[in-house]
Short mmCIF file of C-alpha atoms and ligand atoms in Angstrom, two decimals:
data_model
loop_
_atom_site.label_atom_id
_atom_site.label_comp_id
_atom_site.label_asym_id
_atom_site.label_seq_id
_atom_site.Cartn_x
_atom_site.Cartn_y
_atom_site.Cartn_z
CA UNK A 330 34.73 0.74 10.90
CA UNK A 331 32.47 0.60 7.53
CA UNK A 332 29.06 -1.00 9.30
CA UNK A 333 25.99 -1.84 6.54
CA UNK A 334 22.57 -2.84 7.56
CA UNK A 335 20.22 -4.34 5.33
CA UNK A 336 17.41 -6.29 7.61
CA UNK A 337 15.02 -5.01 6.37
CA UNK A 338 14.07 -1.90 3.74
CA UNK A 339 16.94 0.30 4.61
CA UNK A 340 19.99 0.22 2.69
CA UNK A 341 22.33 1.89 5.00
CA UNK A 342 26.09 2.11 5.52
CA UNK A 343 28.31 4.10 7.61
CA UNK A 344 32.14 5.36 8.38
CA UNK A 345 32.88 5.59 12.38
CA UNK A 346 36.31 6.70 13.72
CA UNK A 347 36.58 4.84 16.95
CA UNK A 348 33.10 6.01 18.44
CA UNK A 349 32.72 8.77 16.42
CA UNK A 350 30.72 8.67 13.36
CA UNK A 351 32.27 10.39 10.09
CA UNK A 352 29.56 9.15 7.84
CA UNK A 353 26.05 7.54 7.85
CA UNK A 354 23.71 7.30 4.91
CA UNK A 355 20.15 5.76 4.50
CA UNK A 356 18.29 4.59 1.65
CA UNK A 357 14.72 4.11 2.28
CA UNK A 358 12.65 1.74 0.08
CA UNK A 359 9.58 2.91 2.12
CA UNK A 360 7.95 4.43 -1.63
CA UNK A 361 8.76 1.11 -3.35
CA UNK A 362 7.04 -1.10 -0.78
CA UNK A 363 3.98 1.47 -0.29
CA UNK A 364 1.66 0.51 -2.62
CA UNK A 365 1.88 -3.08 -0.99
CA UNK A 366 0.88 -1.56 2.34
CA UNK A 367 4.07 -3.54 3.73
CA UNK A 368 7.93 -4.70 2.81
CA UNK A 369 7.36 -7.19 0.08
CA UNK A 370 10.94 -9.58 0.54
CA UNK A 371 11.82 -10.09 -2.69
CA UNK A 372 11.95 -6.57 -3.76
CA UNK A 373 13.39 -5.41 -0.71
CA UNK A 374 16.59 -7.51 -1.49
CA UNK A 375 17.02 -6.74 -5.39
CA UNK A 376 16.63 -2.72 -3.94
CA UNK A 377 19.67 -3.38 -1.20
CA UNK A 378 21.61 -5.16 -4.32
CA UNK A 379 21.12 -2.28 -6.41
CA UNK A 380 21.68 0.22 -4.02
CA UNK A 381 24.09 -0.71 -2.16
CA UNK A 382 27.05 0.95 -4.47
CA UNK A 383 25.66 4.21 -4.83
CA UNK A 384 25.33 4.28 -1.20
CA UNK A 385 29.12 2.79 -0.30
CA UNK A 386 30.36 5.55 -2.61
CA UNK A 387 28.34 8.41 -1.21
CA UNK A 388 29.86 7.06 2.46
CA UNK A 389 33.52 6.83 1.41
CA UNK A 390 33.02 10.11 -0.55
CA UNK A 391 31.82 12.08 2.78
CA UNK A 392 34.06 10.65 4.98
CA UNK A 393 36.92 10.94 2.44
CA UNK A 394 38.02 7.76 2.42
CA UNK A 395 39.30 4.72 0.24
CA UNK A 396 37.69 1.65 0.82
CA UNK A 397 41.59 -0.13 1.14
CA UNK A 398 41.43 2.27 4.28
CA UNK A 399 38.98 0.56 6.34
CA UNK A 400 40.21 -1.23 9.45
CA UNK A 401 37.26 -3.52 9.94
CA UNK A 402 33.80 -4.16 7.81
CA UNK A 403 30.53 -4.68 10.40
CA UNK A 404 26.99 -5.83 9.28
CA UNK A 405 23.91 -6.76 10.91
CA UNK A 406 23.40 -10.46 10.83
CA UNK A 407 20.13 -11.06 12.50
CA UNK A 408 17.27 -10.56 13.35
CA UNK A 409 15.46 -9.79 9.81
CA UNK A 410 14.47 -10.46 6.69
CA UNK A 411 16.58 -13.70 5.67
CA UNK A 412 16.95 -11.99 1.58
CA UNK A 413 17.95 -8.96 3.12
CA UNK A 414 20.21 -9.84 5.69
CA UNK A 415 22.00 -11.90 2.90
CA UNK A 416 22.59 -8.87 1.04
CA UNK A 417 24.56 -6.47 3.18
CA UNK A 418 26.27 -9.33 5.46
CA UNK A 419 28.32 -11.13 1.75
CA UNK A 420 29.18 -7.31 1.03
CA UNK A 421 30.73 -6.82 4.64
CA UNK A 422 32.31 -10.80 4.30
CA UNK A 423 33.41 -10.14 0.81
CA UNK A 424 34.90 -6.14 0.96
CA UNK A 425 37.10 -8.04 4.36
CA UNK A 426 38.27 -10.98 2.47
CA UNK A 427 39.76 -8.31 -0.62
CA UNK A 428 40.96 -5.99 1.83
CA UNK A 429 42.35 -8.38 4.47
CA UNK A 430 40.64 -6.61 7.16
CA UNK A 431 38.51 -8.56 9.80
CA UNK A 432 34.63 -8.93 9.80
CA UNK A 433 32.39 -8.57 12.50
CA UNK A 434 28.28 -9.90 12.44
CA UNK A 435 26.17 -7.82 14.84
CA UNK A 436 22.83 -7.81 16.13
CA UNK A 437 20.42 -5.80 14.92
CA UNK A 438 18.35 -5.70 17.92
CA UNK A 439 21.62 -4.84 19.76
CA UNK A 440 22.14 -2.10 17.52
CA UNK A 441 19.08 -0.40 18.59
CA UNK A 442 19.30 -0.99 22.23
CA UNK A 443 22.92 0.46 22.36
CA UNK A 444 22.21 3.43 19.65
CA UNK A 445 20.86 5.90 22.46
CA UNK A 446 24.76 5.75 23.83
CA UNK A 447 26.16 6.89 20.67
CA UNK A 448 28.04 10.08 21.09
CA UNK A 449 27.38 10.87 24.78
CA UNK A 450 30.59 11.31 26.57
CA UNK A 451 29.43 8.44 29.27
CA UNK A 452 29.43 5.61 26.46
CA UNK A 453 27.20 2.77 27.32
CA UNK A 454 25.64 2.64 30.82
CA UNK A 455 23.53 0.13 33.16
CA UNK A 456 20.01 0.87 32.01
CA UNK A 457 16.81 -0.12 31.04
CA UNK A 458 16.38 -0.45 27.59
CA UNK A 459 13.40 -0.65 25.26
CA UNK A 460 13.58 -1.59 22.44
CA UNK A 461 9.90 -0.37 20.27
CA UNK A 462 10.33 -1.19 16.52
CA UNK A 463 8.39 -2.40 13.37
CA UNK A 464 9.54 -6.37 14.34
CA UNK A 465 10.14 -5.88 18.20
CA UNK A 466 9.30 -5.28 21.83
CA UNK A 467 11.73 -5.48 24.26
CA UNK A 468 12.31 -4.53 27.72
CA UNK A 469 16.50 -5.27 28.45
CA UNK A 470 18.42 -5.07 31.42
CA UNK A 471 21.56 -3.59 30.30
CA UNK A 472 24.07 -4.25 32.46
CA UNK A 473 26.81 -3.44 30.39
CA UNK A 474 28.28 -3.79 26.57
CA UNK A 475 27.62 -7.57 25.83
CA UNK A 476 25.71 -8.12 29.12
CA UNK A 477 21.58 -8.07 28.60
CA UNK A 478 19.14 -9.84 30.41
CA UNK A 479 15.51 -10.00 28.63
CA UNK A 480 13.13 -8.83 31.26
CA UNK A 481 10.14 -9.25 28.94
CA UNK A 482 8.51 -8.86 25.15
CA UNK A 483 5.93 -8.90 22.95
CA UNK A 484 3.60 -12.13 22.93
CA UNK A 485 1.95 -11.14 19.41
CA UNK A 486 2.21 -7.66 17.66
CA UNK A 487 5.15 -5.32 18.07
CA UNK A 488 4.38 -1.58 18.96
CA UNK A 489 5.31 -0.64 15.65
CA UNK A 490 3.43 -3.30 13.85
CA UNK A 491 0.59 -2.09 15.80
CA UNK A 492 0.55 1.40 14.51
CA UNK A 493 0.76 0.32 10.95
CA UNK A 494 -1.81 -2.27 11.25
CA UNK A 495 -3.80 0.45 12.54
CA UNK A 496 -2.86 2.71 9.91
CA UNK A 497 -3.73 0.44 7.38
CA UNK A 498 -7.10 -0.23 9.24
CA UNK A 499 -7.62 3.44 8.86
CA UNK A 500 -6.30 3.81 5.11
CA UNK A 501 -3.63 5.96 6.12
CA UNK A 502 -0.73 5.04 3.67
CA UNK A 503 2.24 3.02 4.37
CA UNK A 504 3.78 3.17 7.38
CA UNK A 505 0.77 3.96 9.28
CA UNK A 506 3.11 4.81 12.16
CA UNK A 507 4.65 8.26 11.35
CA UNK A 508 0.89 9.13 9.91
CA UNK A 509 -0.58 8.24 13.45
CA UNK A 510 1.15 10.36 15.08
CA UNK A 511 1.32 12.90 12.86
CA UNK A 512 -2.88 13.00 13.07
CA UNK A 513 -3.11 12.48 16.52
CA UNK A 514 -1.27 15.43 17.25
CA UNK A 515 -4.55 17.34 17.47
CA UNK A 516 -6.34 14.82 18.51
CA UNK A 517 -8.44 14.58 21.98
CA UNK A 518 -7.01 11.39 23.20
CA UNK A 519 -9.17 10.48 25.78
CA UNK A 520 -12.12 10.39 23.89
CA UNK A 521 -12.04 6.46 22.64
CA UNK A 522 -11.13 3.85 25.53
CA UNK A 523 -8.91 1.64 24.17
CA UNK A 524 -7.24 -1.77 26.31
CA UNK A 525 -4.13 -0.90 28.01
CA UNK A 526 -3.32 -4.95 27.66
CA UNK A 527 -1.19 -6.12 30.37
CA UNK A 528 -0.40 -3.10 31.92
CA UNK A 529 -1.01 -4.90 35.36
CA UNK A 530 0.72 -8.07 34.40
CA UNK A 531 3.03 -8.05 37.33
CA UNK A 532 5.65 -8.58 34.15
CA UNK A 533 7.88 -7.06 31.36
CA UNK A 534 5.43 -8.92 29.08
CA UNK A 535 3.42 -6.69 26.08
CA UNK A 536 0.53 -7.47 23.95
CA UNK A 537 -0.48 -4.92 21.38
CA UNK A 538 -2.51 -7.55 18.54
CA UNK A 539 -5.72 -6.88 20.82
CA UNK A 540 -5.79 -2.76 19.87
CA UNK A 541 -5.55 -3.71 16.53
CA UNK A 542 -9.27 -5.73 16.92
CA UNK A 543 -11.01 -3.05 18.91
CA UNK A 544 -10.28 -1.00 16.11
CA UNK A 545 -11.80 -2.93 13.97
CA UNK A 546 -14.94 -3.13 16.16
CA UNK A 547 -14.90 0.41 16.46
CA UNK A 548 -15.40 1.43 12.91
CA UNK A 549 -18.14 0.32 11.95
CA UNK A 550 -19.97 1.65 14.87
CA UNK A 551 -19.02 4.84 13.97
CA UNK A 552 -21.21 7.55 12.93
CA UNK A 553 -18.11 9.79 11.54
CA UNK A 554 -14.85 9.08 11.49
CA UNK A 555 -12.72 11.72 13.41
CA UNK A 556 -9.13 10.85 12.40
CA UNK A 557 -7.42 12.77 15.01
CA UNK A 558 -9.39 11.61 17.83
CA UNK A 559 -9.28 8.02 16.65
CA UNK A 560 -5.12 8.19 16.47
CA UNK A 561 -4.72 10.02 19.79
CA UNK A 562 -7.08 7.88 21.95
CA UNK A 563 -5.13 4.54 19.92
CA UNK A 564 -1.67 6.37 20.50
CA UNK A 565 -2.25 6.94 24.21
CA UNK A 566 -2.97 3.71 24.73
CA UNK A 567 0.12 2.07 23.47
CA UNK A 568 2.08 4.58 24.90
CA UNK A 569 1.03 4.29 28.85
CA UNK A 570 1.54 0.73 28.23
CA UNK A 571 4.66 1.42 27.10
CA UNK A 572 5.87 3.84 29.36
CA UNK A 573 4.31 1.85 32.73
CA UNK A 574 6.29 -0.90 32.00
CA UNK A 575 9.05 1.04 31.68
CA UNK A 576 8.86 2.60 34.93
CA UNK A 577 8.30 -0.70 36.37
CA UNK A 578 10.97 -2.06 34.74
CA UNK A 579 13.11 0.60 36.09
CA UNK A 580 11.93 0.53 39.44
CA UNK A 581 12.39 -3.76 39.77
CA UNK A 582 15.83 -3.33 38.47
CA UNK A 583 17.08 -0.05 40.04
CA UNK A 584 18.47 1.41 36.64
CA UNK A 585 17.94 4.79 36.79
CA UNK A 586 18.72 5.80 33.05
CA UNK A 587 16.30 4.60 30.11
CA UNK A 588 17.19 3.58 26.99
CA UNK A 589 14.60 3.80 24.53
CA UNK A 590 15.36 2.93 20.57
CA UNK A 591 13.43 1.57 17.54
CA UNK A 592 11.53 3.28 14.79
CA UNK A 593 8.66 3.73 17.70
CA UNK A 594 10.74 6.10 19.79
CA UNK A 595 10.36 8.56 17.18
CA UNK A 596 6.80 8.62 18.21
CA UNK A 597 6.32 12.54 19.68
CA UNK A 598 3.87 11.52 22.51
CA UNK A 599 5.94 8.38 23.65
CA UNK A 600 9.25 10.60 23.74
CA UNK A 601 7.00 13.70 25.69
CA UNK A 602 6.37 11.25 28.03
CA UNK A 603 10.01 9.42 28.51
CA UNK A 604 11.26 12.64 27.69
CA UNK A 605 14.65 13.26 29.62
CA UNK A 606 15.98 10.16 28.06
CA UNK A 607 15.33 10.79 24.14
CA UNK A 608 15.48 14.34 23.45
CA UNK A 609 18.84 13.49 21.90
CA UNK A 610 18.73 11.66 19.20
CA UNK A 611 15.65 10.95 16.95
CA UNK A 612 17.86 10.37 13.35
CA UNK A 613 19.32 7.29 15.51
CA UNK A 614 15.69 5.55 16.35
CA UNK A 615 15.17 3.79 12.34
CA UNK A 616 17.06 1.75 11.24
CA UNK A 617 20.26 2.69 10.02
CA UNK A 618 24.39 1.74 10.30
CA UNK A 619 25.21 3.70 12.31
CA UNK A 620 23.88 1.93 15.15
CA UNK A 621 25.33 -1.26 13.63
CA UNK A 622 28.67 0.18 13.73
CA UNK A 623 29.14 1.67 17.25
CA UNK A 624 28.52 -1.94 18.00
CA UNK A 625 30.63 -3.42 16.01
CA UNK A 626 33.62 -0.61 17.25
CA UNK A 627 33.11 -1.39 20.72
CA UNK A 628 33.24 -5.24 19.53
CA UNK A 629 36.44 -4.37 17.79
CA UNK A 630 37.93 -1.90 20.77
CA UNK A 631 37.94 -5.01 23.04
CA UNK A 632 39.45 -7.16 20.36
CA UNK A 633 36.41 -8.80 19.17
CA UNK A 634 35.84 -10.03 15.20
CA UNK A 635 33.70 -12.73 13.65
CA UNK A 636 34.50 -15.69 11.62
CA UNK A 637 33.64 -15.82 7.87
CA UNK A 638 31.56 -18.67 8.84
CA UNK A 639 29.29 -16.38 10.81
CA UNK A 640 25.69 -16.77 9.07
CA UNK A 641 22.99 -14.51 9.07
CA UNK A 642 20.20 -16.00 11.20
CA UNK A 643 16.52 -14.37 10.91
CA UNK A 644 15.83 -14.91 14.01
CA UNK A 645 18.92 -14.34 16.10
CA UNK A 646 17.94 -13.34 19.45
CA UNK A 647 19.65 -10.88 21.15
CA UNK A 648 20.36 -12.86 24.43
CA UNK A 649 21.48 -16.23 23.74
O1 KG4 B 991 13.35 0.40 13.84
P1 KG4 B 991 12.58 0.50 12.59
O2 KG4 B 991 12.96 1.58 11.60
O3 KG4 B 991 12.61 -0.84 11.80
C1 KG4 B 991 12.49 -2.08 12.43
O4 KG4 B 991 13.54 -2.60 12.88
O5 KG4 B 991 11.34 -2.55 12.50
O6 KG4 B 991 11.04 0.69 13.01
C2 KG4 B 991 10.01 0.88 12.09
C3 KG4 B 991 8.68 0.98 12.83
C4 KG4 B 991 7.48 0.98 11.91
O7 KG4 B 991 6.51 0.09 12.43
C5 KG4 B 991 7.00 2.42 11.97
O8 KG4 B 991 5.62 2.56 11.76
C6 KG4 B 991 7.38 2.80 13.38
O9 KG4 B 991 8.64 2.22 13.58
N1 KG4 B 991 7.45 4.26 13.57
C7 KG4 B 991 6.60 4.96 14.35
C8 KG4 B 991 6.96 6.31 14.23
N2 KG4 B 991 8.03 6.40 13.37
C9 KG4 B 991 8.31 5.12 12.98
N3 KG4 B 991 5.59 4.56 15.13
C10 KG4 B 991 4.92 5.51 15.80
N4 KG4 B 991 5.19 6.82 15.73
C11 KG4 B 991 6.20 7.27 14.96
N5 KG4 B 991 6.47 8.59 14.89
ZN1 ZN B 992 15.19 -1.89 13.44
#
């Protein structure tokens, strides 16, 4: 299975063997989009274009392969950036049509909430998943491959889009994420209050746009600015949110395994606290194709492909 992902600023592509994964490669545009403080669309999609051969030959070259070899060619159709999506999903369509080998579209989102499976020997398993990336929040009931029930998301901001809006707020450079953390590691975090929004809902529901306003009151008030403090005390308070509804989640469903993916589970504090569940595997958490593909290979396993007629759709939601 060759799977590529392009939703976004990642050009990646990568060779699995059944469920085991002989090659995976990323290209980051993260430098390119920088100086904009966010992905600009339009460059984003002429970098996938231009990238996207160096990158198929780097994959075919580790897993020492030709590309006639390929059984099946995967790539993420939705959710994303419509230009970027474009890119990697006419690759996929047009390497299947010259090889004669099938095509299958997959979900980004469920390329996340299935990448903590990858490589354990259980495979997929009933969980909770959440799903804590730069686009989305998502708490899933995973009841098995194919079978999700949304128990609740975002109403504004995603987690991730939180921290870099934050970041940004603070002039920490693009993506603030990462750089939060990275300060607030020696950080007192209790010393700002910041609103755990929702946390008492009595739902899966999230709302992170509100942090990003108190820290805009905050500032000014300010006497000094003590970055650590400022990104522990902000950190902690997306995090318990997080993490609370999490448990709840867990609790209402009776899952007792947690699935947490999305560039926001790379976040040290939020993995210390779900910690049993992501020690594993924090290469998996960004976006990348490998993800895409041990979707697409289960797809395939149970006989599943896509039409050529399958469109990329921005805004494809993960549960119909
Ligand atoms: O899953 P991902 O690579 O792309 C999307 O599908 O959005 O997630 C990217 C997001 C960005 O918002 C980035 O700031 C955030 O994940 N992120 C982090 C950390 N690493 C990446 N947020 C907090 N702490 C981190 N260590
Ligand atoms: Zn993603």
């Amino acid at each position: 299975m060759l799977a590529i992902e392009t939703s976004c600023d990642e050009t990646a592509i990568a060779i699995l063997k059944g469920s085991t994964l002989l090659a995976s490669e990323v290209a980051s545009q993260i430098a390119l989009h920088a100086p904009y403080g966010g992905v600009v669309p339009e460059v984003a999609s002429r970098n996938h274009l231009r990238m996207l051969k160096p990158v198929l030959q780097r994959v075919l070259e580790i897993a020492r392969l030709k590309i006639e070899e390929i059984d099946a060619f995967a790539a993420t159709c939705g959710p994303g950036l419509a230009t970027s999506l474009m890119i990697g999903a006419s690759a996929a369509k047009g390497f299947a049509v010259v090889t004669g080998k099938p095509f299958l579209a997959i979900n980004h989102l469920e390329g996340h909430l299935l990448s903590p499976f990858f490589g354990t020997t259980e495979g997929v398993r009933s969980a909770v998943g959440l799903v804590v990336s730069g686009g989305h929040t998502l708490l899933v009931d995973i009841e098995s491959i194919g079978h999700y029930r949304l128990l609740g998301q975002t109403h504004d901001d995603a987690a991730g889009e939180a921290f870099d809006k934050v970041g940004k707020l603070l002039g920490l450079p693009y993506p603030g994420g990462p750089n939060v953390n990275h300060l607030a590691i020696g950080g007192d975090a209790s010393r700002y209050d910041f609103p755990r929004s929702m946390i008492d809902s009595g739902d899966f529901s999230f709302s992170f746009s509100g942090l990003k306003t108190s820290m805009r009151y905050l500032l000014p008030k300010l006497e000094s600015i003590h970055l650590p403090d400022l990104c522990a005390s902000f950190q902690e308070a997306i995090v318990d949110v997080l993490v609370a509804k999490t448990v709840q989640a867990a609790a209402a469903t009776g899952r007792s395994v947690v699935a947490l993916s999305g560039g926001v589970s790379c976040n040290t504090r939020l993995r210390e606290k779900m910690e049993e569940v992501c020690a594993a595997q924090p290469a998996l958490c960004t976006d990348n194709a490998a993800m895409i593909g041990y979707v697409a290979a289960l797809k395939f396993a149970h006989g599943e492909t896509s039409p050529f007629s399958a469109d990329i759709d921005p805004n494809l939601p993960l549960v119909a």
